[in-house]
Amino acid sequence: MGAAGIVAGLFWTRPVFTRGTPRPPSFQDYTLPIIIGYDAVTLREKVDLRAAGLRLDELGELRSLSALNEKIALLRLTGRLDEAWDTANTALRQARFTGSREELAASRIRRAQVQQFQGKLDEAAAELTHCVLESETHEWAGVAAFARENRGKVYFEQGDLEAALADFTAAVFLREKAGASSEHLESALIAVAVVESFIAEQRQTP
């Protein structure tokens, strides 16, 4: 069975988030409720574009770190990559001066996510590797999982399936260690299933 068939049963639907104030910082993607699934071939998020646009309008000119982080994800997922990059750099500067070291590492991961979507895979991998090493050295399980999962996505797009699988598997373990909810485990579990299926198909090919 191909990757799409294996993962189809894992897809899920979330309630759409359209109202409210920015949530406090976390090491997960701020846009979890507007992500409605994952593509079984690319591993990229499927997004409710209308909900994302409404949320961006709500955030407006808010400049708190949590608001900036949410904007980065929303802009990235809606394809506004130049704006996402500028916002990621603003958030990184703010985290450097006002946030903790964990928040700074998480901001670097979000900026690397934008680089991945821009096609700058080598740059994203290098940044994420730094974040993996730092977060695991300091035992920041949540940040380490965030970095591992996103580095796994970069490796996946580079065609290094074994490295991607190692990172996705580590991300599941780290999220469980950090006490993550089943929703926050979902994306890493889907990624593991997809990559394992691709590896199995490669091994079966004469």
N, CA and C atoms as an extended XYZ file, in Angstrom:
618
Properties=species:S:1:pos:R:3:atomname:S:1:resname:S:1:resid:I:1 pbc="F F F"
N         0.843       -1.197        0.000 N   MET     1
C         0.000        0.000        0.000 CA  MET     1
C         0.874        1.242        0.000 C   MET     1
N         0.507        2.263       -0.771 N   GLY     2
C         1.289        3.487       -0.848 CA  GLY     2
C         1.126        4.348        0.380 C   GLY     2
N         1.934        5.420        0.429 N   ALA     3
C         1.899        6.323        1.580 CA  ALA     3
C         0.520        6.913        1.786 C   ALA     3
N        -0.124        7.333        0.704 N   ALA     4
C        -1.429        7.969        0.840 CA  ALA     4
C        -2.429        7.025        1.482 C   ALA     4
N        -2.382        5.737        1.088 N   GLY     5
C        -3.321        4.782        1.655 CA  GLY     5
C        -3.061        4.535        3.122 C   GLY     5
N        -1.802        4.447        3.497 N   ILE     6
C        -1.467        4.171        4.895 CA  ILE     6
C        -1.902        5.305        5.798 C   ILE     6
N        -1.730        6.540        5.318 N   VAL     7
C        -1.965        7.694        6.188 CA  VAL     7
C        -3.396        8.187        6.135 C   VAL     7
N        -4.161        7.782        5.131 N   ALA     8
C        -5.503        8.326        4.975 CA  ALA     8
C        -6.327        8.185        6.249 C   ALA     8
N        -6.186        7.047        6.913 N   GLY     9
C        -6.957        6.821        8.126 CA  GLY     9
C        -6.502        7.651        9.301 C   GLY     9
N        -5.324        8.258        9.185 N   LEU    10
C        -4.816        9.067       10.283 CA  LEU    10
C        -5.238       10.523       10.187 C   LEU    10
N        -5.791       10.927        9.040 N   PHE    11
C        -6.172       12.324        8.892 CA  PHE    11
C        -7.290       12.655        9.871 C   PHE    11
N        -7.363       13.889       10.243 N   TRP    12
C        -8.320       14.303       11.245 CA  TRP    12
C        -8.830       15.684       10.887 C   TRP    12
N        -9.905       16.097       11.528 N   THR    13
C       -10.465       17.436       11.321 CA  THR    13
C       -10.532       18.138       12.657 C   THR    13
N       -10.081       19.384       12.685 N   ARG    14
C       -10.082       20.159       13.920 CA  ARG    14
C       -11.140       21.245       13.849 C   ARG    14
N       -11.625       21.714       15.006 N   PRO    15
C       -12.502       22.877       14.983 CA  PRO    15
C       -11.733       24.082       14.475 C   PRO    15
N       -12.400       24.933       13.732 N   VAL    16
C       -11.738       26.103       13.157 CA  VAL    16
C       -11.681       27.219       14.190 C   VAL    16
N       -10.517       27.802       14.347 N   PHE    17
C       -10.304       28.895       15.297 CA  PHE    17
C       -10.447       30.224       14.561 C   PHE    17
N       -11.452       31.013       14.941 N   THR    18
C       -11.663       32.285       14.252 CA  THR    18
C       -11.785       33.474       15.197 C   THR    18
N       -11.843       33.264       16.469 N   ARG    19
C       -12.007       34.380       17.393 CA  ARG    19
C       -11.114       34.175       18.606 C   ARG    19
N       -10.849       35.271       19.325 N   GLY    20
C       -10.091       35.168       20.558 CA  GLY    20
C        -8.831       35.989       20.519 C   GLY    20
N        -8.082       35.953       21.603 N   THR    21
C        -6.845       36.702       21.715 CA  THR    21
C        -5.675       35.775       21.494 C   THR    21
N        -4.486       36.316       21.208 N   PRO    22
C        -3.329       35.447       21.016 CA  PRO    22
C        -3.097       34.565       22.234 C   PRO    22
N        -2.816       33.321       21.987 N   ARG    23
C        -2.545       32.390       23.077 CA  ARG    23
C        -1.138       32.600       23.609 C   ARG    23
N        -0.894       32.179       24.848 N   PRO    24
C         0.455       32.321       25.390 CA  PRO    24
C         1.449       31.486       24.591 C   PRO    24
N         2.731       31.849       24.634 N   PRO    25
C         3.729       31.128       23.839 CA  PRO    25
C         3.778       29.650       24.189 C   PRO    25
N         4.002       28.832       23.198 N   SER    26
C         4.247       27.419       23.402 CA  SER    26
C         5.272       27.002       22.363 C   SER    26
N         5.697       25.741       22.415 N   PHE    27
C         6.687       25.280       21.465 CA  PHE    27
C         6.036       24.559       20.289 C   PHE    27
N         4.708       24.611       20.227 N   GLN    28
C         4.015       24.014       19.106 CA  GLN    28
C         3.631       25.124       18.139 C   GLN    28
N         3.149       24.691       16.978 N   ASP    29
C         2.675       25.662       15.998 CA  ASP    29
C         1.474       26.385       16.578 C   ASP    29
N         1.486       27.711       16.505 N   TYR    30
C         0.409       28.507       17.062 CA  TYR    30
C        -0.897       28.326       16.301 C   TYR    30
N        -0.850       27.726       15.137 N   THR    31
C        -2.036       27.664       14.287 CA  THR    31
C        -2.712       26.299       14.303 C   THR    31
N        -2.469       25.498       15.318 N   LEU    32
C        -2.979       24.134       15.328 CA  LEU    32
C        -4.464       24.042       14.961 C   LEU    32
N        -5.348       24.903       15.499 N   PRO    33
C        -6.764       24.732       15.191 CA  PRO    33
C        -7.149       25.042       13.745 C   PRO    33
N        -6.344       25.776       12.983 N   ILE    34
C        -6.714       26.052       11.603 CA  ILE    34
C        -6.049       25.068       10.637 C   ILE    34
N        -5.250       24.161       11.156 N   ILE    35
C        -4.671       23.092       10.337 CA  ILE    35
C        -5.687       21.951       10.302 C   ILE    35
N        -6.139       21.600        9.116 N   ILE    36
C        -7.225       20.631        8.996 CA  ILE    36
C        -6.740       19.265        8.530 C   ILE    36
N        -5.444       19.092        8.382 N   GLY    37
C        -4.898       17.807        7.983 CA  GLY    37
C        -3.494       17.962        7.450 C   GLY    37
N        -2.927       16.870        6.976 N   TYR    38
C        -1.586       16.874        6.403 CA  TYR    38
C        -1.601       16.139        5.074 C   TYR    38
N        -0.863       16.660        4.122 N   ASP    39
C        -0.747       16.005        2.832 CA  ASP    39
C         0.089       14.737        2.982 C   ASP    39
N        -0.422       13.632        2.481 N   ALA    40
C         0.238       12.339        2.676 CA  ALA    40
C         1.456       12.147        1.791 C   ALA    40
N         1.706       13.081        0.889 N   VAL    41
C         2.871       12.982        0.019 CA  VAL    41
C         3.942       13.994        0.399 C   VAL    41
N         3.527       15.224        0.721 N   THR    42
C         4.496       16.286        1.014 CA  THR    42
C         4.705       16.514        2.503 C   THR    42
N         3.800       16.033        3.343 N   LEU    43
C         3.793       16.258        4.795 CA  LEU    43
C         3.461       17.708        5.163 C   LEU    43
N         3.139       18.524        4.190 N   ARG    44
C         2.796       19.918        4.501 CA  ARG    44
C         1.363       20.017        5.008 C   ARG    44
N         1.119       21.052        5.788 N   GLU    45
C        -0.166       21.231        6.411 CA  GLU    45
C        -1.249       21.594        5.396 C   GLU    45
N        -2.455       21.078        5.631 N   LYS    46
C        -3.635       21.546        4.921 CA  LYS    46
C        -4.315       22.567        5.812 C   LYS    46
N        -4.641       23.717        5.249 N   VAL    47
C        -5.043       24.856        6.070 CA  VAL    47
C        -6.412       25.375        5.658 C   VAL    47
N        -7.199       25.778        6.644 N   ASP    48
C        -8.439       26.503        6.388 CA  ASP    48
C        -8.052       27.951        6.092 C   ASP    48
N        -7.983       28.296        4.815 N   LEU    49
C        -7.468       29.613        4.421 CA  LEU    49
C        -8.363       30.743        4.908 C   LEU    49
N        -9.657       30.525        4.913 N   ARG    50
C       -10.558       31.584        5.388 CA  ARG    50
C       -10.320       31.871        6.868 C   ARG    50
N       -10.204       30.804        7.664 N   ALA    51
C        -9.959       30.989        9.102 CA  ALA    51
C        -8.613       31.657        9.339 C   ALA    51
N        -7.618       31.274        8.536 N   ALA    52
C        -6.297       31.880        8.688 CA  ALA    52
C        -6.348       33.367        8.380 C   ALA    52
N        -7.067       33.739        7.314 N   GLY    53
C        -7.188       35.148        6.971 CA  GLY    53
C        -7.909       35.939        8.036 C   GLY    53
N        -8.965       35.370        8.590 N   LEU    54
C        -9.691       36.047        9.664 CA  LEU    54
C        -8.799       36.263       10.884 C   LEU    54
N        -8.004       35.249       11.182 N   ARG    55
C        -7.131       35.362       12.363 CA  ARG    55
C        -6.050       36.416       12.137 C   ARG    55
N        -5.507       36.473       10.937 N   LEU    56
C        -4.526       37.517       10.636 CA  LEU    56
C        -5.139       38.898       10.779 C   LEU    56
N        -6.372       39.051       10.341 N   ASP    57
C        -7.055       40.344       10.495 CA  ASP    57
C        -7.228       40.687       11.966 C   ASP    57
N        -7.549       39.693       12.772 N   GLU    58
C        -7.721       39.928       14.203 CA  GLU    58
C        -6.417       40.361       14.864 C   GLU    58
N        -5.342       39.734       14.466 N   LEU    59
C        -4.044       40.048       15.067 CA  LEU    59
C        -3.585       41.449       14.691 C   LEU    59
N        -3.928       41.869       13.483 N   GLY    60
C        -3.642       43.229       13.062 CA  GLY    60
C        -2.209       43.654       13.300 C   GLY    60
N        -2.048       44.735       14.045 N   GLU    61
C        -0.720       45.302       14.317 CA  GLU    61
C        -0.169       44.902       15.683 C   GLU    61
N        -0.737       43.885       16.313 N   LEU    62
C        -0.228       43.451       17.616 CA  LEU    62
C         1.240       43.069       17.500 C   LEU    62
N         2.031       43.455       18.505 N   ARG    63
C         3.480       43.269       18.416 CA  ARG    63
C         4.041       42.425       19.557 C   ARG    63
N         3.179       41.810       20.353 N   SER    64
C         3.707       40.930       21.399 CA  SER    64
C         4.388       39.744       20.732 C   SER    64
N         5.265       39.083       21.476 N   LEU    65
C         5.979       37.945       20.902 CA  LEU    65
C         5.017       36.832       20.508 C   LEU    65
N         4.002       36.590       21.333 N   SER    66
C         3.043       35.534       20.998 CA  SER    66
C         2.276       35.880       19.727 C   SER    66
N         1.905       37.159       19.558 N   ALA    67
C         1.191       37.562       18.347 CA  ALA    67
C         2.088       37.445       17.124 C   ALA    67
N         3.346       37.862       17.260 N   LEU    68
C         4.280       37.754       16.137 CA  LEU    68
C         4.487       36.300       15.735 C   LEU    68
N         4.621       35.421       16.722 N   ASN    69
C         4.827       34.008       16.426 CA  ASN    69
C         3.635       33.414       15.678 C   ASN    69
N         2.444       33.816       16.102 N   GLU    70
C         1.260       33.315       15.424 CA  GLU    70
C         1.193       33.852       13.995 C   GLU    70
N         1.553       35.118       13.819 N   LYS    71
C         1.554       35.705       12.474 CA  LYS    71
C         2.529       34.973       11.553 C   LYS    71
N         3.697       34.623       12.072 N   ILE    72
C         4.689       33.922       11.252 CA  ILE    72
C         4.073       32.658       10.660 C   ILE    72
N         3.449       31.862       11.525 N   ALA    73
C         2.880       30.602       11.066 CA  ALA    73
C         1.754       30.844       10.068 C   ALA    73
N         0.887       31.790       10.367 N   LEU    74
C        -0.246       32.055        9.479 CA  LEU    74
C         0.223       32.569        8.123 C   LEU    74
N         1.180       33.481        8.131 N   LEU    75
C         1.707       34.008        6.867 CA  LEU    75
C         2.403       32.917        6.060 C   LEU    75
N         3.155       32.069        6.760 N   ARG    76
C         3.844       30.967        6.071 CA  ARG    76
C         2.843       30.017        5.436 C   ARG    76
N         1.843       29.647        6.179 N   LEU    77
C         0.891       28.652        5.706 CA  LEU    77
C        -0.032       29.180        4.616 C   LEU    77
N        -0.159       30.486        4.519 N   THR    78
C        -0.988       31.074        3.464 CA  THR    78
C        -0.151       31.560        2.288 C   THR    78
N         1.153       31.234        2.302 N   GLY    79
C         1.999       31.525        1.148 CA  GLY    79
C         2.556       32.928        1.088 C   GLY    79
N         2.410       33.701        2.131 N   ARG    80
C         2.930       35.072        2.149 CA  ARG    80
C         4.331       35.040        2.764 C   ARG    80
N         5.250       34.464        2.004 N   LEU    81
C         6.539       34.100        2.576 CA  LEU    81
C         7.449       35.290        2.839 C   LEU    81
N         7.408       36.320        2.022 N   ASP    82
C         8.234       37.499        2.285 CA  ASP    82
C         7.807       38.163        3.590 C   ASP    82
N         6.495       38.278        3.798 N   GLU    83
C         5.996       38.858        5.048 CA  GLU    83
C         6.328       37.945        6.227 C   GLU    83
N         6.226       36.644        6.012 N   ALA    84
C         6.549       35.701        7.079 CA  ALA    84
C         8.015       35.831        7.488 C   ALA    84
N         8.903       35.998        6.492 N   TRP    85
C        10.328       36.130        6.775 CA  TRP    85
C        10.613       37.406        7.567 C   TRP    85
N        10.023       38.514        7.156 N   ASP    86
C        10.227       39.773        7.870 CA  ASP    86
C         9.703       39.672        9.297 C   ASP    86
N         8.543       39.062        9.467 N   THR    87
C         7.958       38.917       10.799 CA  THR    87
C         8.796       37.977       11.659 C   THR    87
N         9.336       36.926       11.052 N   ALA    88
C        10.191       35.991       11.795 CA  ALA    88
C        11.448       36.683       12.313 C   ALA    88
N        12.020       37.565       11.508 N   ASN    89
C        13.203       38.296       11.954 CA  ASN    89
C        12.857       39.278       13.063 C   ASN    89
N        11.687       39.901       12.975 N   THR    90
C        11.241       40.798       14.040 CA  THR    90
C        11.049       40.025       15.340 C   THR    90
N        10.407       38.865       15.253 N   ALA    91
C        10.178       38.047       16.443 CA  ALA    91
C        11.491       37.559       17.043 C   ALA    91
N        12.445       37.233       16.175 N   LEU    92
C        13.743       36.767       16.664 CA  LEU    92
C        14.453       37.870       17.439 C   LEU    92
N        14.407       39.083       16.920 N   ARG    93
C        15.033       40.210       17.639 CA  ARG    93
C        14.340       40.435       18.976 C   ARG    93
N        13.034       40.367       18.983 N   GLN    94
C        12.296       40.590       20.228 CA  GLN    94
C        12.593       39.489       21.240 C   GLN    94
N        12.645       38.259       20.785 N   ALA    95
C        12.953       37.148       21.695 CA  ALA    95
C        14.361       37.283       22.258 C   ALA    95
N        15.276       37.769       21.440 N   ARG    96
C        16.659       37.929       21.892 CA  ARG    96
C        16.761       38.928       23.045 C   ARG    96
N        15.935       39.967       23.008 N   PHE    97
C        16.032       41.022       24.016 CA  PHE    97
C        15.071       40.852       25.179 C   PHE    97
N        13.939       40.185       24.947 N   THR    98
C        12.925       40.136       26.005 CA  THR    98
C        12.512       38.731       26.403 C   THR    98
N        12.897       37.730       25.638 N   GLY    99
C        12.442       36.377       25.919 CA  GLY    99
C        13.493       35.536       26.617 C   GLY    99
N        13.111       34.316       26.929 N   SER   100
C        14.039       33.359       27.511 CA  SER   100
C        14.855       32.714       26.394 C   SER   100
N        15.852       31.937       26.777 N   ARG   101
C        16.657       31.237       25.768 CA  ARG   101
C        15.810       30.196       25.031 C   ARG   101
N        14.852       29.608       25.732 N   GLU   102
C        13.962       28.657       25.061 CA  GLU   102
C        13.106       29.356       24.010 C   GLU   102
N        12.587       30.521       24.360 N   GLU   103
C        11.781       31.279       23.399 CA  GLU   103
C        12.612       31.703       22.197 C   GLU   103
N        13.861       32.043       22.442 N   LEU   104
C        14.746       32.418       21.338 CA  LEU   104
C        14.969       31.229       20.407 C   LEU   104
N        15.191       30.055       20.985 N   ALA   105
C        15.378       28.862       20.159 CA  ALA   105
C        14.119       28.563       19.355 C   ALA   105
N        12.950       28.700       19.989 N   ALA   106
C        11.694       28.454       19.274 CA  ALA   106
C        11.507       29.454       18.145 C   ALA   106
N        11.933       30.692       18.356 N   SER   107
C        11.833       31.702       17.297 CA  SER   107
C        12.740       31.348       16.122 C   SER   107
N        13.903       30.810       16.406 N   ARG   108
C        14.805       30.389       15.334 CA  ARG   108
C        14.209       29.237       14.540 C   ARG   108
N        13.504       28.345       15.229 N   ILE   109
C        12.857       27.234       14.539 CA  ILE   109
C        11.769       27.761       13.612 C   ILE   109
N        10.984       28.711       14.088 N   ARG   110
C         9.918       29.265       13.238 CA  ARG   110
C        10.499       29.970       12.012 C   ARG   110
N        11.619       30.643       12.192 N   ARG   111
C        12.245       31.284       11.040 CA  ARG   111
C        12.754       30.230       10.057 C   ARG   111
N        13.279       29.127       10.583 N   ALA   112
C        13.740       28.047        9.703 CA  ALA   112
C        12.575       27.416        8.947 C   ALA   112
N        11.400       27.370        9.575 N   GLN   113
C        10.222       26.870        8.859 CA  GLN   113
C         9.940       27.722        7.623 C   GLN   113
N        10.102       29.030        7.760 N   VAL   114
C         9.891       29.917        6.616 CA  VAL   114
C        10.938       29.621        5.541 C   VAL   114
N        12.185       29.437        5.965 N   GLN   115
C        13.240       29.104        4.997 CA  GLN   115
C        12.901       27.821        4.241 C   GLN   115
N        12.379       26.829        4.940 N   GLN   116
C        11.988       25.590        4.265 CA  GLN   116
C        10.962       25.879        3.175 C   GLN   116
N         9.953       26.672        3.503 N   PHE   117
C         8.904       26.975        2.530 CA  PHE   117
C         9.442       27.841        1.389 C   PHE   117
N        10.509       28.586        1.648 N   GLN   118
C        11.149       29.382        0.593 CA  GLN   118
C        12.040       28.525       -0.292 C   GLN   118
N        12.207       27.255        0.066 N   GLY   119
C        13.073       26.373       -0.696 CA  GLY   119
C        14.532       26.434       -0.294 C   GLY   119
N        14.845       27.123        0.807 N   LYS   120
C        16.218       27.248        1.286 CA  LYS   120
C        16.496       26.103        2.263 C   LYS   120
N        16.549       24.893        1.730 N   LEU   121
C        16.588       23.711        2.585 CA  LEU   121
C        17.903       23.571        3.335 C   LEU   121
N        19.024       23.856        2.707 N   ASP   122
C        20.312       23.733        3.391 CA  ASP   122
C        20.396       24.708        4.557 C   ASP   122
N        19.944       25.944        4.334 N   GLU   123
C        19.981       26.947        5.398 CA  GLU   123
C        19.065       26.542        6.548 C   GLU   123
N        17.874       26.041        6.202 N   ALA   124
C        16.936       25.615        7.233 CA  ALA   124
C        17.495       24.448        8.041 C   ALA   124
N        18.106       23.483        7.354 N   ALA   125
C        18.666       22.321        8.052 CA  ALA   125
C        19.770       22.732        9.015 C   ALA   125
N        20.613       23.665        8.594 N   ALA   126
C        21.709       24.120        9.457 CA  ALA   126
C        21.164       24.821       10.703 C   ALA   126
N        20.187       25.676       10.515 N   GLU   127
C        19.590       26.393       11.648 CA  GLU   127
C        18.915       25.422       12.601 C   GLU   127
N        18.171       24.478       12.059 N   LEU   128
C        17.460       23.527       12.896 CA  LEU   128
C        18.407       22.591       13.623 C   LEU   128
N        19.520       22.230       13.004 N   THR   129
C        20.512       21.404       13.685 CA  THR   129
C        21.071       22.120       14.906 C   THR   129
N        21.342       23.401       14.757 N   HIS   130
C        21.799       24.188       15.912 CA  HIS   130
C        20.742       24.157       17.020 C   HIS   130
N        19.478       24.307       16.643 N   CYS   131
C        18.404       24.331       17.637 CA  CYS   131
C        18.226       22.971       18.296 C   CYS   131
N        18.384       21.896       17.527 N   VAL   132
C        18.315       20.552       18.103 CA  VAL   132
C        19.403       20.373       19.152 C   VAL   132
N        20.624       20.730       18.808 N   LEU   133
C        21.746       20.546       19.737 CA  LEU   133
C        21.558       21.381       21.001 C   LEU   133
N        21.164       22.629       20.833 N   GLU   134
C        20.992       23.495       22.000 CA  GLU   134
C        19.870       23.002       22.896 C   GLU   134
N        18.720       22.682       22.305 N   SER   135
C        17.565       22.289       23.111 CA  SER   135
C        17.778       20.945       23.798 C   SER   135
N        18.462       20.021       23.129 N   GLU   136
C        18.694       18.729       23.766 CA  GLU   136
C        19.780       18.824       24.838 C   GLU   136
N        20.743       19.708       24.629 N   THR   137
C        21.752       19.936       25.666 CA  THR   137
C        21.119       20.455       26.954 C   THR   137
N        20.138       21.355       26.804 N   HIS   138
C        19.481       21.958       27.967 CA  HIS   138
C        18.237       21.196       28.397 C   HIS   138
N        17.945       20.078       27.706 N   GLU   139
C        16.798       19.234       28.035 CA  GLU   139
C        15.483       19.987       27.964 C   GLU   139
N        15.345       20.824       26.928 N   TRP   140
C        14.074       21.495       26.648 CA  TRP   140
C        13.285       20.571       25.721 C   TRP   140
N        12.563       19.639       26.276 N   ALA   141
C        11.948       18.583       25.476 CA  ALA   141
C        10.988       19.139       24.427 C   ALA   141
N        10.177       20.135       24.811 N   GLY   142
C         9.218       20.689       23.874 CA  GLY   142
C         9.876       21.354       22.682 C   GLY   142
N        10.916       22.149       22.943 N   VAL   143
C        11.634       22.823       21.868 CA  VAL   143
C        12.380       21.800       21.020 C   VAL   143
N        12.967       20.814       21.667 N   ALA   144
C        13.710       19.791       20.937 CA  ALA   144
C        12.795       19.029       19.985 C   ALA   144
N        11.587       18.715       20.438 N   ALA   145
C        10.633       18.026       19.570 CA  ALA   145
C        10.250       18.899       18.388 C   ALA   145
N        10.017       20.175       18.645 N   PHE   146
C         9.673       21.137       17.594 CA  PHE   146
C        10.794       21.205       16.558 C   PHE   146
N        12.033       21.266       17.034 N   ALA   147
C        13.181       21.343       16.126 CA  ALA   147
C        13.364       20.043       15.356 C   ALA   147
N        13.239       18.916       16.048 N   ARG   148
C        13.423       17.613       15.389 CA  ARG   148
C        12.373       17.396       14.299 C   ARG   148
N        11.124       17.688       14.624 N   GLU   149
C        10.075       17.442       13.634 CA  GLU   149
C        10.283       18.297       12.389 C   GLU   149
N        10.661       19.552       12.598 N   ASN   150
C        10.848       20.428       11.443 CA  ASN   150
C        12.121       20.102       10.665 C   ASN   150
N        13.173       19.662       11.355 N   ARG   151
C        14.357       19.219       10.619 CA  ARG   151
C        14.025       17.960        9.829 C   ARG   151
N        13.193       17.097       10.407 N   GLY   152
C        12.764       15.913        9.691 CA  GLY   152
C        12.038       16.268        8.395 C   GLY   152
N        11.233       17.313        8.424 N   LYS   153
C        10.532       17.740        7.215 CA  LYS   153
C        11.509       18.241        6.157 C   LYS   153
N        12.545       18.946        6.611 N   VAL   154
C        13.562       19.413        5.661 CA  VAL   154
C        14.298       18.223        5.050 C   VAL   154
N        14.715       17.283        5.892 N   TYR   155
C        15.390       16.082        5.379 CA  TYR   155
C        14.486       15.340        4.401 C   TYR   155
N        13.197       15.266        4.726 N   PHE   156
C        12.244       14.586        3.858 CA  PHE   156
C        12.221       15.248        2.479 C   PHE   156
N        12.180       16.575        2.457 N   GLU   157
C        12.156       17.278        1.175 CA  GLU   157
C        13.490       17.153        0.438 C   GLU   157
N        14.557       16.922        1.175 N   GLN   158
C        15.856       16.700        0.540 CA  GLN   158
C        16.029       15.257        0.066 C   GLN   158
N        15.088       14.392        0.413 N   GLY   159
C        15.151       13.009       -0.013 CA  GLY   159
C        15.912       12.085        0.914 C   GLY   159
N        16.307       12.578        2.096 N   ASP   160
C        17.036       11.750        3.058 CA  ASP   160
C        16.016       11.126        4.018 C   ASP   160
N        15.422       10.032        3.585 N   LEU   161
C        14.307        9.457        4.330 CA  LEU   161
C        14.741        8.863        5.669 C   LEU   161
N        15.913        8.244        5.720 N   GLU   162
C        16.373        7.642        6.975 CA  GLU   162
C        16.587        8.710        8.046 C   GLU   162
N        17.210        9.822        7.663 N   ALA   163
C        17.420       10.916        8.615 CA  ALA   163
C        16.093       11.526        9.031 C   ALA   163
N        15.177       11.654        8.082 N   ALA   164
C        13.855       12.193        8.399 CA  ALA   164
C        13.134       11.304        9.401 C   ALA   164
N        13.185        9.991        9.170 N   LEU   165
C        12.513        9.055       10.076 CA  LEU   165
C        13.107        9.132       11.478 C   LEU   165
N        14.425        9.237       11.564 N   ALA   166
C        15.070        9.340       12.884 CA  ALA   166
C        14.580       10.573       13.632 C   ALA   166
N        14.461       11.692       12.918 N   ASP   167
C        14.007       12.924       13.574 CA  ASP   167
C        12.536       12.845       13.960 C   ASP   167
N        11.697       12.308       13.090 N   PHE   168
C        10.276       12.211       13.410 CA  PHE   168
C        10.040       11.279       14.592 C   PHE   168
N        10.774       10.176       14.631 N   THR   169
C        10.646        9.244       15.749 CA  THR   169
C        11.086        9.901       17.052 C   THR   169
N        12.192       10.641       16.989 N   ALA   170
C        12.661       11.361       18.174 CA  ALA   170
C        11.651       12.408       18.605 C   ALA   170
N        11.003       13.066       17.642 N   ALA   171
C        10.014       14.090       17.967 CA  ALA   171
C         8.840       13.485       18.732 C   ALA   171
N         8.400       12.292       18.319 N   VAL   172
C         7.312       11.630       19.042 CA  VAL   172
C         7.731       11.354       20.484 C   VAL   172
N         8.919       10.790       20.656 N   PHE   173
C         9.411       10.485       22.006 CA  PHE   173
C         9.502       11.750       22.865 C   PHE   173
N        10.055       12.828       22.290 N   LEU   174
C        10.234       14.064       23.045 CA  LEU   174
C         8.900       14.722       23.384 C   LEU   174
N         7.955       14.660       22.471 N   ARG   175
C         6.639       15.224       22.763 CA  ARG   175
C         5.964       14.446       23.889 C   ARG   175
N         6.084       13.126       23.847 N   GLU   176
C         5.514       12.319       24.926 CA  GLU   176
C         6.195       12.653       26.252 C   GLU   176
N         7.507       12.829       26.208 N   LYS   177
C         8.257       13.181       27.420 CA  LYS   177
C         7.806       14.518       27.976 C   LYS   177
N         7.458       15.461       27.071 N   ALA   178
C         7.024       16.790       27.492 CA  ALA   178
C         5.554       16.815       27.897 C   ALA   178
N         4.880       15.657       27.786 N   GLY   179
C         3.476       15.601       28.180 CA  GLY   179
C         2.529       16.201       27.157 C   GLY   179
N         2.887       16.121       25.875 N   ALA   180
C         2.064       16.718       24.828 CA  ALA   180
C         0.736       15.994       24.694 C   ALA   180
N        -0.265       16.745       24.238 N   SER   181
C        -1.582       16.167       23.982 CA  SER   181
C        -1.528       15.300       22.731 C   SER   181
N        -2.588       14.517       22.529 N   SER   182
C        -2.651       13.670       21.338 CA  SER   182
C        -2.663       14.516       20.067 C   SER   182
N        -3.257       15.706       20.119 N   GLU   183
C        -3.280       16.585       18.955 CA  GLU   183
C        -1.870       17.016       18.567 C   GLU   183
N        -1.032       17.305       19.566 N   HIS   184
C         0.324       17.735       19.269 CA  HIS   184
C         1.216       16.565       18.844 C   HIS   184
N         0.819       15.355       19.189 N   LEU   185
C         1.557       14.177       18.736 CA  LEU   185
C         1.193       13.791       17.306 C   LEU   185
N         0.015       14.202       16.867 N   GLU   186
C        -0.540       13.717       15.609 CA  GLU   186
C         0.373       13.950       14.414 C   GLU   186
N         0.896       15.172       14.277 N   SER   187
C         1.682       15.482       13.077 CA  SER   187
C         2.937       14.634       12.997 C   SER   187
N         3.606       14.417       14.139 N   ALA   188
C         4.818       13.592       14.131 CA  ALA   188
C         4.489       12.130       13.853 C   ALA   188
N         3.379       11.643       14.396 N   LEU   189
C         2.985       10.255       14.145 CA  LEU   189
C         2.645       10.044       12.673 C   LEU   189
N         1.960       11.001       12.080 N   ILE   190
C         1.652       10.915       10.655 CA  ILE   190
C         2.939       10.906        9.845 C   ILE   190
N         3.880       11.777       10.213 N   ALA   191
C         5.147       11.849        9.489 CA  ALA   191
C         5.898       10.526        9.566 C   ALA   191
N         5.898        9.892       10.738 N   VAL   192
C         6.557        8.590       10.882 CA  VAL   192
C         5.919        7.577        9.939 C   VAL   192
N         4.585        7.542        9.913 N   ALA   193
C         3.888        6.573        9.064 CA  ALA   193
C         4.190        6.803        7.587 C   ALA   193
N         4.186        8.066        7.170 N   VAL   194
C         4.444        8.385        5.767 CA  VAL   194
C         5.859        7.970        5.370 C   VAL   194
N         6.838        8.347        6.169 N   VAL   195
C         8.230        8.062        5.807 CA  VAL   195
C         8.505        6.562        5.844 C   VAL   195
N         7.959        5.874        6.829 N   GLU   196
C         8.145        4.417        6.862 CA  GLU   196
C         7.578        3.769        5.604 C   GLU   196
N         6.448        4.273        5.123 N   SER   197
C         5.852        3.684        3.916 CA  SER   197
C         6.708        3.961        2.689 C   SER   197
N         7.275        5.172        2.603 N   PHE   198
C         8.154        5.478        1.482 CA  PHE   198
C         9.413        4.605        1.506 C   PHE   198
N         9.977        4.413        2.694 N   ILE   199
C        11.174        3.577        2.814 CA  ILE   199
C        10.848        2.142        2.419 C   ILE   199
N         9.695        1.642        2.859 N   ALA   200
C         9.292        0.276        2.520 CA  ALA   200
C         9.120        0.123        1.009 C   ALA   200
N         8.543        1.132        0.374 N   GLU   201
C         8.353        1.069       -1.075 CA  GLU   201
C         9.699        1.055       -1.797 C   GLU   201
N        10.645        1.869       -1.304 N   GLN   202
C        11.975        1.898       -1.923 CA  GLN   202
C        12.647        0.535       -1.831 C   GLN   202
N        12.502       -0.112       -0.697 N   ARG   203
C        13.155       -1.395       -0.490 CA  ARG   203
C        12.529       -2.496       -1.347 C   ARG   203
N        11.270       -2.324       -1.711 N   GLN   204
C        10.596       -3.312       -2.541 CA  GLN   204
C        10.863       -3.109       -4.019 C   GLN   204
N        11.383       -1.942       -4.370 N   THR   205
C        11.632       -1.642       -5.781 CA  THR   205
C        12.875       -2.394       -6.248 C   THR   205
N        12.787       -3.164       -7.341 N   PRO   206
C        13.952       -3.933       -7.812 CA  PRO   206
C        15.124       -3.018       -8.170 C   PRO   206
